Structure formats: C-alpha cells, structure tokens
Tab-separated table of N, CA and C in Angstrom:
chain	number	residue	atom	x	y	z
A	757	UNK	N	239.846	322.696	-90.152
A	757	UNK	CA	240.917	322.718	-89.179
A	757	UNK	C	240.986	321.387	-88.405
A	758	UNK	N	239.818	320.861	-87.981
A	758	UNK	CA	239.833	319.618	-87.220
A	758	UNK	C	240.318	318.453	-88.070
A	759	UNK	N	240.085	318.505	-89.382
A	759	UNK	CA	240.583	317.474	-90.279
A	759	UNK	C	242.110	317.474	-90.290
A	760	UNK	N	242.695	318.645	-90.294
A	760	UNK	CA	244.159	318.753	-90.291
A	760	UNK	C	244.723	318.206	-88.992
A	761	UNK	N	244.101	318.552	-87.880
A	761	UNK	CA	244.560	318.046	-86.587
A	761	UNK	C	244.431	316.527	-86.536
A	762	UNK	N	243.327	316.008	-87.037
A	762	UNK	CA	243.134	314.555	-87.054
A	762	UNK	C	244.203	313.860	-87.881
A	763	UNK	N	244.512	314.425	-89.039
A	763	UNK	CA	245.547	313.844	-89.903
A	763	UNK	C	246.904	313.911	-89.220
A	764	UNK	N	247.187	315.032	-88.556
A	764	UNK	CA	248.469	315.179	-87.862
A	764	UNK	C	248.595	314.153	-86.740
A	765	UNK	N	247.512	313.938	-86.013
A	765	UNK	CA	247.554	312.940	-84.947
A	765	UNK	C	247.723	311.533	-85.509
A	766	UNK	N	247.044	311.251	-86.620
A	766	UNK	CA	247.114	309.935	-87.228
A	766	UNK	C	248.520	309.626	-87.727
A	767	UNK	N	249.136	310.591	-88.404
A	767	UNK	CA	250.465	310.362	-88.968
A	767	UNK	C	251.576	310.875	-88.068
A	768	UNK	N	251.236	311.367	-86.898
A	768	UNK	CA	252.221	311.983	-86.018
A	768	UNK	C	253.060	311.015	-85.224
A	769	UNK	N	252.982	309.760	-85.535
A	769	UNK	CA	253.832	308.786	-84.850
A	769	UNK	C	253.317	308.418	-83.473
A	770	UNK	N	252.006	308.367	-83.287
A	770	UNK	CA	251.447	307.977	-82.009
A	770	UNK	C	251.829	306.528	-81.726
A	771	UNK	N	252.370	306.277	-80.564
A	771	UNK	CA	252.798	304.929	-80.213
A	771	UNK	C	251.597	304.033	-79.971
A	772	UNK	N	251.737	302.755	-80.313
A	772	UNK	CA	250.629	301.823	-80.119
A	772	UNK	C	250.359	301.571	-78.646
A	773	UNK	N	251.348	301.874	-77.780
A	773	UNK	CA	251.156	301.628	-76.355
A	773	UNK	C	250.549	302.816	-75.628
A	774	UNK	N	250.278	303.921	-76.325
A	774	UNK	CA	249.654	305.054	-75.665
A	774	UNK	C	248.200	304.717	-75.385
A	775	UNK	N	247.789	304.902	-74.144
A	775	UNK	CA	246.409	304.604	-73.764
A	775	UNK	C	245.580	305.868	-73.847
A	776	UNK	N	244.391	305.734	-74.329
A	776	UNK	CA	243.472	306.850	-74.423
A	776	UNK	C	242.318	306.594	-73.475
A	777	UNK	N	242.007	307.596	-72.648
A	777	UNK	CA	240.919	307.445	-71.697
A	777	UNK	C	239.632	307.088	-72.431
A	778	UNK	N	238.963	306.066	-71.960
A	778	UNK	CA	237.719	305.632	-72.565
A	778	UNK	C	237.896	304.556	-73.623
A	779	UNK	N	239.138	304.210	-73.971
A	779	UNK	CA	239.388	303.162	-74.955
A	779	UNK	C	238.700	301.880	-74.511
A	780	UNK	N	237.915	301.299	-75.379
A	780	UNK	CA	237.189	300.070	-75.038
A	780	UNK	C	237.640	298.939	-75.949
A	781	UNK	N	237.869	297.795	-75.332
A	781	UNK	CA	238.274	296.603	-76.062
A	781	UNK	C	237.438	295.453	-75.512
A	782	UNK	N	236.971	294.571	-76.372
A	782	UNK	CA	236.199	293.412	-75.933
A	782	UNK	C	236.929	292.143	-76.320
A	783	UNK	N	236.825	291.138	-75.455
A	783	UNK	CA	237.468	289.865	-75.734
A	783	UNK	C	237.412	288.967	-74.521
A	784	UNK	N	238.292	287.989	-74.485
A	784	UNK	CA	238.312	287.010	-73.404
A	784	UNK	C	239.370	287.381	-72.359
A	785	UNK	N	239.000	287.168	-71.106
A	785	UNK	CA	239.917	287.380	-69.987
A	785	UNK	C	240.182	286.052	-69.301
A	786	UNK	N	241.381	285.919	-68.795
A	786	UNK	CA	241.752	284.768	-67.979
A	786	UNK	C	242.377	285.330	-66.707
A	787	UNK	N	242.810	284.450	-65.804
A	787	UNK	CA	243.480	284.950	-64.601
A	787	UNK	C	244.680	284.091	-64.263
A	788	UNK	N	245.604	284.723	-63.502
A	788	UNK	CA	246.835	284.060	-63.110
A	788	UNK	C	246.547	282.876	-62.187
A	789	UNK	N	247.339	281.848	-62.337
A	789	UNK	CA	247.294	280.732	-61.406
A	789	UNK	C	247.865	281.210	-60.064
A	790	UNK	N	247.389	280.628	-58.983
A	790	UNK	CA	247.895	280.997	-57.655
A	790	UNK	C	249.378	280.684	-57.498
A	791	UNK	N	249.911	279.825	-58.352
A	791	UNK	CA	251.335	279.458	-58.228
A	791	UNK	C	252.271	280.600	-58.617
A	792	UNK	N	251.737	281.662	-59.242
A	792	UNK	CA	252.571	282.806	-59.603
A	792	UNK	C	252.736	283.787	-58.445
A	793	UNK	N	252.028	283.556	-57.334
A	793	UNK	CA	252.110	284.454	-56.183
A	793	UNK	C	253.569	284.629	-55.755
A	794	UNK	N	253.995	285.888	-55.644
A	794	UNK	CA	255.358	286.201	-55.209
A	794	UNK	C	256.364	286.337	-56.330
A	795	UNK	N	256.019	285.943	-57.548
A	795	UNK	CA	256.954	286.063	-58.672
A	795	UNK	C	256.917	287.482	-59.226
A	796	UNK	N	258.020	287.905	-59.820
A	796	UNK	CA	258.111	289.268	-60.353
A	796	UNK	C	257.305	289.433	-61.634
A	797	UNK	N	256.654	290.589	-61.746
A	797	UNK	CA	255.940	290.953	-62.959
A	797	UNK	C	256.873	291.784	-63.834
A	798	UNK	N	256.428	292.132	-65.025
A	798	UNK	CA	257.238	292.945	-65.938
A	798	UNK	C	257.595	294.288	-65.324
A	799	UNK	N	256.705	294.840	-64.501
A	799	UNK	CA	256.961	296.148	-63.880
A	799	UNK	C	257.979	296.060	-62.748
A	800	UNK	N	258.331	294.849	-62.337
A	800	UNK	CA	259.269	294.667	-61.237
A	800	UNK	C	258.585	294.383	-59.910
A	801	UNK	N	257.287	294.599	-59.845
A	801	UNK	CA	256.535	294.293	-58.629
A	801	UNK	C	256.399	292.778	-58.477
A	802	UNK	N	256.118	292.355	-57.281
A	802	UNK	CA	255.818	290.948	-57.032
A	802	UNK	C	254.318	290.739	-57.196
A	803	UNK	N	253.936	289.701	-57.934
A	803	UNK	CA	252.519	289.394	-58.119
A	803	UNK	C	251.922	288.946	-56.792
A	804	UNK	N	250.751	289.473	-56.480
A	804	UNK	CA	250.030	289.079	-55.272
A	804	UNK	C	248.616	288.687	-55.674
A	805	UNK	N	248.197	287.505	-55.245
A	805	UNK	CA	246.891	286.969	-55.627
A	805	UNK	C	245.730	287.896	-55.308
A	806	UNK	N	245.802	288.585	-54.161
A	806	UNK	CA	244.657	289.368	-53.694
A	806	UNK	C	244.602	290.783	-54.254
A	807	UNK	N	245.586	291.213	-55.002
A	807	UNK	CA	245.613	292.576	-55.536
A	807	UNK	C	244.757	292.690	-56.790
A	808	UNK	N	244.388	293.925	-57.113
A	808	UNK	CA	243.597	294.194	-58.313
A	808	UNK	C	244.535	294.693	-59.407
A	809	UNK	N	245.279	293.745	-59.978
A	809	UNK	CA	246.238	294.050	-61.034
A	809	UNK	C	245.960	293.151	-62.230
A	810	UNK	N	246.620	293.476	-63.356
A	810	UNK	CA	246.378	292.694	-64.572
A	810	UNK	C	247.552	292.827	-65.520
A	811	UNK	N	247.561	291.950	-66.514
A	811	UNK	CA	248.547	291.980	-67.587
A	811	UNK	C	247.831	292.319	-68.889
A	812	UNK	N	248.438	293.206	-69.673
A	812	UNK	CA	247.918	293.568	-70.991
A	812	UNK	C	249.112	293.676	-71.924
A	813	UNK	N	248.909	293.336	-73.183
A	813	UNK	CA	250.027	293.321	-74.131
A	813	UNK	C	250.552	294.702	-74.492
A	814	UNK	N	249.685	295.732	-74.539
A	814	UNK	CA	250.171	297.013	-75.046
A	814	UNK	C	249.870	298.235	-74.195
A	815	UNK	N	248.949	298.160	-73.236
A	815	UNK	CA	248.671	299.336	-72.422
A	815	UNK	C	249.859	299.660	-71.523
A	816	UNK	N	250.135	300.941	-71.301
A	816	UNK	CA	251.270	301.318	-70.447
A	816	UNK	C	251.107	300.818	-69.013
A	817	UNK	N	252.231	300.583	-68.358
A	817	UNK	CA	252.204	300.177	-66.958
A	817	UNK	C	251.497	301.263	-66.145
A	818	UNK	N	250.803	300.853	-65.109
A	818	UNK	CA	250.042	301.708	-64.195
A	818	UNK	C	248.804	302.328	-64.815
A	819	UNK	N	248.379	301.854	-65.990
A	819	UNK	CA	247.111	302.301	-66.551
A	819	UNK	C	245.993	301.646	-65.753
A	820	UNK	N	244.988	302.441	-65.383
A	820	UNK	CA	243.833	301.905	-64.676
A	820	UNK	C	242.780	301.516	-65.693
A	821	UNK	N	242.271	300.294	-65.577
A	821	UNK	CA	241.337	299.745	-66.548
A	821	UNK	C	240.124	299.183	-65.810
A	822	UNK	N	238.936	299.574	-66.255
A	822	UNK	CA	237.715	298.971	-65.727
A	822	UNK	C	237.417	297.738	-66.566
A	823	UNK	N	237.288	296.601	-65.908
A	823	UNK	CA	236.990	295.342	-66.580
A	823	UNK	C	235.572	294.942	-66.197
A	824	UNK	N	234.731	294.669	-67.200
A	824	UNK	CA	233.349	294.270	-66.961
A	824	UNK	C	233.121	292.876	-67.519
A	825	UNK	N	232.655	291.979	-66.667
A	825	UNK	CA	232.285	290.628	-67.084
A	825	UNK	C	230.950	290.748	-67.813
A	826	UNK	N	230.921	290.450	-69.099
A	826	UNK	CA	229.715	290.630	-69.900
A	826	UNK	C	228.618	289.617	-69.570
A	827	UNK	N	228.962	288.535	-68.903
A	827	UNK	CA	227.965	287.525	-68.544
A	827	UNK	C	227.116	287.947	-67.346
A	828	UNK	N	227.723	288.671	-66.379
A	828	UNK	CA	226.984	289.039	-65.165
A	828	UNK	C	227.004	290.537	-64.877
A	829	UNK	N	227.662	291.311	-65.729
A	829	UNK	CA	227.737	292.772	-65.620
A	829	UNK	C	228.497	293.269	-64.388
A	830	UNK	N	229.285	292.424	-63.750
A	830	UNK	CA	230.106	292.856	-62.619
A	830	UNK	C	231.359	293.518	-63.154
A	831	UNK	N	231.793	294.599	-62.478
A	831	UNK	CA	232.973	295.344	-62.921
A	831	UNK	C	233.965	295.496	-61.790
A	832	UNK	N	235.222	295.678	-62.173
A	832	UNK	CA	236.292	295.945	-61.221
A	832	UNK	C	237.333	296.806	-61.933
A	833	UNK	N	238.008	297.684	-61.181
A	833	UNK	CA	239.084	298.494	-61.744
A	833	UNK	C	240.405	297.852	-61.351
A	834	UNK	N	241.251	297.602	-62.348
A	834	UNK	CA	242.561	296.986	-62.120
A	834	UNK	C	243.650	297.905	-62.645
A	835	UNK	N	244.870	297.677	-62.143
A	835	UNK	CA	246.030	298.438	-62.613
A	835	UNK	C	246.925	297.506	-63.411
A	836	UNK	N	247.329	297.941	-64.597
A	836	UNK	CA	248.217	297.137	-65.443
A	836	UNK	C	249.628	297.189	-64.856
A	837	UNK	N	250.179	296.002	-64.541
A	837	UNK	CA	251.537	295.945	-64.010
A	837	UNK	C	252.353	294.810	-64.625
A	838	UNK	N	251.833	294.213	-65.699
A	838	UNK	CA	252.534	293.086	-66.316
A	838	UNK	C	252.177	293.015	-67.795
A	839	UNK	N	252.943	292.256	-68.551
A	839	UNK	CA	252.676	292.028	-69.969
A	839	UNK	C	252.075	290.651	-70.152
A	840	UNK	N	251.145	290.559	-71.025
A	840	UNK	CA	250.439	289.320	-71.303
A	840	UNK	C	249.046	289.696	-71.744
A	841	UNK	N	248.140	288.818	-71.843
A	841	UNK	CA	248.260	287.386	-71.588
A	841	UNK	C	248.946	286.673	-72.746
A	842	UNK	N	249.403	285.496	-72.447
A	842	UNK	CA	250.101	284.726	-73.472
A	842	UNK	C	249.229	283.601	-74.013
A	843	UNK	N	248.006	283.483	-73.485
A	843	UNK	CA	247.047	282.511	-74.011
A	843	UNK	C	246.411	283.038	-75.285
A	844	UNK	N	246.236	282.190	-76.262
A	844	UNK	CA	245.688	282.593	-77.553
A	844	UNK	C	244.267	283.149	-77.410
A	845	UNK	N	244.018	284.284	-78.033
A	845	UNK	CA	242.688	284.870	-78.059
A	845	UNK	C	242.283	285.638	-76.811
A	846	UNK	N	243.192	285.863	-75.875
A	846	UNK	CA	242.877	286.576	-74.635
A	846	UNK	C	243.354	288.024	-74.744
A	847	UNK	N	242.614	288.949	-74.131
A	847	UNK	CA	243.025	290.355	-74.188
A	847	UNK	C	243.578	290.861	-72.860
A	848	UNK	N	243.273	290.157	-71.763
A	848	UNK	CA	243.757	290.595	-70.441
A	848	UNK	C	243.878	289.388	-69.532
A	849	UNK	N	244.880	289.419	-68.673
A	849	UNK	CA	245.113	288.377	-67.679
A	849	UNK	C	244.989	289.046	-66.318
A	850	UNK	N	244.047	288.621	-65.508
A	850	UNK	CA	243.736	289.273	-64.243
A	850	UNK	C	244.376	288.575	-63.060
A	851	UNK	N	244.647	289.339	-62.009
A	851	UNK	CA	245.043	288.741	-60.741
A	851	UNK	C	243.841	287.973	-60.195
A	852	UNK	N	244.107	286.991	-59.358
A	852	UNK	CA	243.044	286.148	-58.814
A	852	UNK	C	241.973	286.982	-58.098
A	853	UNK	N	242.394	287.998	-57.342
A	853	UNK	CA	241.446	288.855	-56.617
A	853	UNK	C	240.483	289.563	-57.552
A	854	UNK	N	240.972	290.021	-58.694
A	854	UNK	CA	240.112	290.685	-59.678
A	854	UNK	C	239.162	289.678	-60.322
A	855	UNK	N	239.663	288.488	-60.628
A	855	UNK	CA	238.811	287.449	-61.222
A	855	UNK	C	237.704	287.051	-60.258
A	856	UNK	N	238.025	286.989	-58.975
A	856	UNK	CA	237.023	286.660	-57.961
A	856	UNK	C	235.961	287.754	-57.891
A	857	UNK	N	236.384	289.016	-57.950
A	857	UNK	CA	235.439	290.137	-57.912
A	857	UNK	C	234.504	290.124	-59.129
A	858	UNK	N	234.990	289.601	-60.248
A	858	UNK	CA	234.185	289.531	-61.466
A	858	UNK	C	233.322	288.273	-61.537
A	859	UNK	N	233.504	287.362	-60.590
A	859	UNK	CA	232.715	286.130	-60.577
A	859	UNK	C	233.087	285.172	-61.689
A	860	UNK	N	234.383	285.116	-62.026
A	860	UNK	CA	234.802	284.254	-63.132
A	860	UNK	C	235.763	283.150	-62.714
A	861	UNK	N	235.950	282.948	-61.417
A	861	UNK	CA	236.920	281.960	-60.956
A	861	UNK	C	236.515	280.547	-61.361
A	862	UNK	N	235.252	280.218	-61.236
A	862	UNK	CA	234.835	278.847	-61.555
A	862	UNK	C	234.913	278.545	-63.043
A	863	UNK	N	234.657	279.533	-63.885
A	863	UNK	CA	234.703	279.307	-65.336
A	863	UNK	C	236.128	279.405	-65.885
A	864	UNK	N	236.982	280.209	-65.244
A	864	UNK	CA	238.369	280.344	-65.683
A	864	UNK	C	238.579	281.370	-66.780
A	865	UNK	N	237.617	281.516	-67.648
A	865	UNK	CA	237.689	282.475	-68.756
A	865	UNK	C	236.341	283.185	-68.827
A	866	UNK	N	236.379	284.482	-69.149
A	866	UNK	CA	235.124	285.231	-69.272
A	866	UNK	C	235.212	286.199	-70.435
A	867	UNK	N	234.077	286.456	-71.067
A	867	UNK	CA	233.995	287.511	-72.076
A	867	UNK	C	233.877	288.833	-71.328
A	868	UNK	N	234.783	289.761	-71.642
A	868	UNK	CA	234.837	291.023	-70.915
A	868	UNK	C	234.942	292.202	-71.869
A	869	UNK	N	234.641	293.363	-71.327
A	869	UNK	CA	234.919	294.635	-71.982
A	869	UNK	C	235.869	295.371	-71.056
A	870	UNK	N	236.931	295.947	-71.624
A	870	UNK	CA	237.847	296.732	-70.801
A	870	UNK	C	237.827	298.169	-71.297
A	871	UNK	N	237.901	299.099	-70.330
A	871	UNK	CA	237.854	300.520	-70.634
A	871	UNK	C	238.908	301.225	-69.802
A	872	UNK	N	239.748	302.027	-70.447
A	872	UNK	CA	240.771	302.787	-69.743
A	872	UNK	C	240.090	303.898	-68.952
A	873	UNK	N	240.409	303.980	-67.645
A	873	UNK	CA	239.793	305.000	-66.795
A	873	UNK	C	240.804	305.932	-66.138
A	874	UNK	N	242.083	305.655	-66.236
A	874	UNK	CA	243.081	306.529	-65.614
A	874	UNK	C	244.492	306.068	-65.895
A	875	UNK	N	245.458	306.862	-65.417
A	875	UNK	CA	246.858	306.603	-65.709
A	875	UNK	C	247.749	306.864	-64.500
A	876	UNK	N	248.864	306.147	-64.453
A	876	UNK	CA	249.980	306.421	-63.544
A	876	UNK	C	249.605	306.586	-62.081
A	877	UNK	N	248.632	305.851	-61.620
A	877	UNK	CA	248.278	305.864	-60.207
A	877	UNK	C	248.189	304.429	-59.741
A	878	UNK	N	248.461	304.223	-58.487
A	878	UNK	CA	248.314	302.891	-57.928
A	878	UNK	C	247.019	302.837	-57.139
A	879	UNK	N	246.368	301.701	-57.165
A	879	UNK	CA	245.142	301.512	-56.412
A	879	UNK	C	245.533	301.144	-54.987
A	880	UNK	N	245.044	301.899	-54.009
A	880	UNK	CA	245.383	301.614	-52.620
A	880	UNK	C	244.319	300.769	-51.941
A	881	UNK	N	243.097	300.845	-52.408
A	881	UNK	CA	242.022	300.028	-51.878
A	881	UNK	C	241.279	299.383	-53.037
A	882	UNK	N	240.696	298.213	-52.831
A	882	UNK	CA	239.931	297.604	-53.913
A	882	UNK	C	238.803	298.522	-54.377
A	883	UNK	N	238.662	298.674	-55.681
A	883	UNK	CA	237.585	299.470	-56.255
A	883	UNK	C	236.746	298.525	-57.095
A	884	UNK	N	235.519	298.315	-56.688
A	884	UNK	CA	234.621	297.463	-57.456
A	884	UNK	C	233.317	298.198	-57.667
A	885	UNK	N	232.537	297.725	-58.617
A	885	UNK	CA	231.268	298.375	-58.929
A	885	UNK	C	230.301	298.290	-57.757
A	886	UNK	N	230.430	297.257	-56.925
A	886	UNK	CA	229.503	297.112	-55.803
A	886	UNK	C	230.131	297.579	-54.495
A	887	UNK	N	231.083	298.535	-54.565
A	887	UNK	CA	231.728	299.051	-53.371
A	887	UNK	C	230.702	299.707	-52.448
A	888	UNK	N	229.738	300.431	-53.028
A	888	UNK	CA	228.652	301.045	-52.262
A	888	UNK	C	227.333	300.516	-52.808
A	889	UNK	N	226.868	299.382	-52.288
A	889	UNK	CA	225.611	298.821	-52.779
A	889	UNK	C	224.474	299.831	-52.645
A	890	UNK	N	223.531	299.781	-53.567
A	890	UNK	CA	222.437	300.738	-53.595
A	890	UNK	C	221.513	300.626	-52.387
A	891	UNK	N	221.477	299.475	-51.742
A	891	UNK	CA	220.566	299.297	-50.623
A	891	UNK	C	221.152	299.727	-49.279
A	892	UNK	N	222.357	300.278	-49.265
A	892	UNK	CA	222.956	300.754	-48.021
A	892	UNK	C	223.171	302.250	-48.093
A	893	UNK	N	223.178	302.876	-46.925
A	893	UNK	CA	223.380	304.315	-46.859
A	893	UNK	C	224.862	304.614	-46.756
A	894	UNK	N	225.340	305.596	-47.491
A	894	UNK	CA	226.749	305.973	-47.463
A	894	UNK	C	227.055	306.708	-46.173
A	895	UNK	N	228.071	306.266	-45.465
A	895	UNK	CA	228.524	306.921	-44.242
A	895	UNK	C	229.960	307.380	-44.461
A	896	UNK	N	230.241	308.681	-44.385
A	896	UNK	CA	231.618	309.131	-44.568
A	896	UNK	C	232.516	308.586	-43.467
A	897	UNK	N	233.731	308.245	-43.834
A	897	UNK	CA	234.674	307.689	-42.845
A	897	UNK	C	235.363	308.776	-42.044
A	898	UNK	N	235.492	309.957	-42.588
A	898	UNK	CA	236.185	311.045	-41.910
A	898	UNK	C	235.184	312.077	-41.439
A	899	UNK	N	235.398	312.619	-40.240
A	899	UNK	CA	234.526	313.685	-39.735
A	899	UNK	C	234.973	315.012	-40.313
A	900	UNK	N	234.045	315.943	-40.560
A	900	UNK	CA	234.447	317.248	-41.090
A	900	UNK	C	235.283	318.017	-40.079
A	901	UNK	N	236.186	318.833	-40.589
A	901	UNK	CA	237.060	319.642	-39.741
A	901	UNK	C	236.396	321.008	-39.573
A	902	UNK	N	236.160	321.421	-38.304
A	902	UNK	CA	235.472	322.684	-38.041
A	902	UNK	C	236.412	323.886	-38.089
A	903	UNK	N	237.546	323.774	-37.450
A	903	UNK	CA	238.457	324.936	-37.337
A	903	UNK	C	239.715	324.698	-38.142
A	904	UNK	N	239.855	325.457	-39.196
A	904	UNK	CA	241.064	325.332	-40.008
A	904	UNK	C	241.843	326.626	-39.925
C-alpha cells in the first residue's frame, strides 16, 4: 500500500516549489548588499538590512528556513520573501542581519545547510540558535494569570 502511495505522490504532479518540512539543502550562501535597503522584493515587501529574510529560487514565499553556517555551526531562522540568488553556485541569499547572525559578513560567502522549519508565518522577533544561551537562566517575560 505504501508503495502505491509513494508512486502516486511521485507522479501526482507535485510542484517543484512545494516545500517539505525538514527538507535539507547544502551549498553556498551570500548576502544582499546594503545598497538594496528599501528596494522591493519579489513578495512586494521592502528589503530591510536588519530583518531575518532571504531569497531562494524555488521555496514558496513565507517559508521559514533554518540556515546553519557549517564553518562555525551558528544558525538563524529566516523567512523567504524574495527570489534568488542570482550568483552562480549559491543556494540562498540572506539579508545582512541574517548574515551577521551567522558570522559570515567578513567572508561574504559561507557554506551552509538550510532546513525548512515552517510555512506561511512572518517572524516578529529575531530567532537565532543563541537566543537563550546555555549559561543564562530563562526568565519568562509574562507573569502568570491567576484569575481567569
């Protein structure tokens, strides 16, 4: 039965732009020049240097992707909001803020692994692997509600 389902999915006309949670791709990442700040992306949003966004050739817009710099193991979650990269041999083009979080600004290009972690949501706060360092104690920002 599972063979039949697999064959149906394979030949069922699955679009190449459909993202599958956990999809992993390895390759080179670059980042946008600061001169693109304020220009429109493919999604219609304005590019902002400090946001955690990225360009990918085939992943759907608003796909959340974890990008890991393979040289230093730093990770960041970005949202796809543009098409690209247009540089040869690159798999993702990051906003400057994401490149800074990955520690790749000085090198300009980094070997990365990208993994799909979610869909159709916007990131409201920066999400990085070191958001809660292991040497600090977690303090909740909201107090519990006693009377509901």
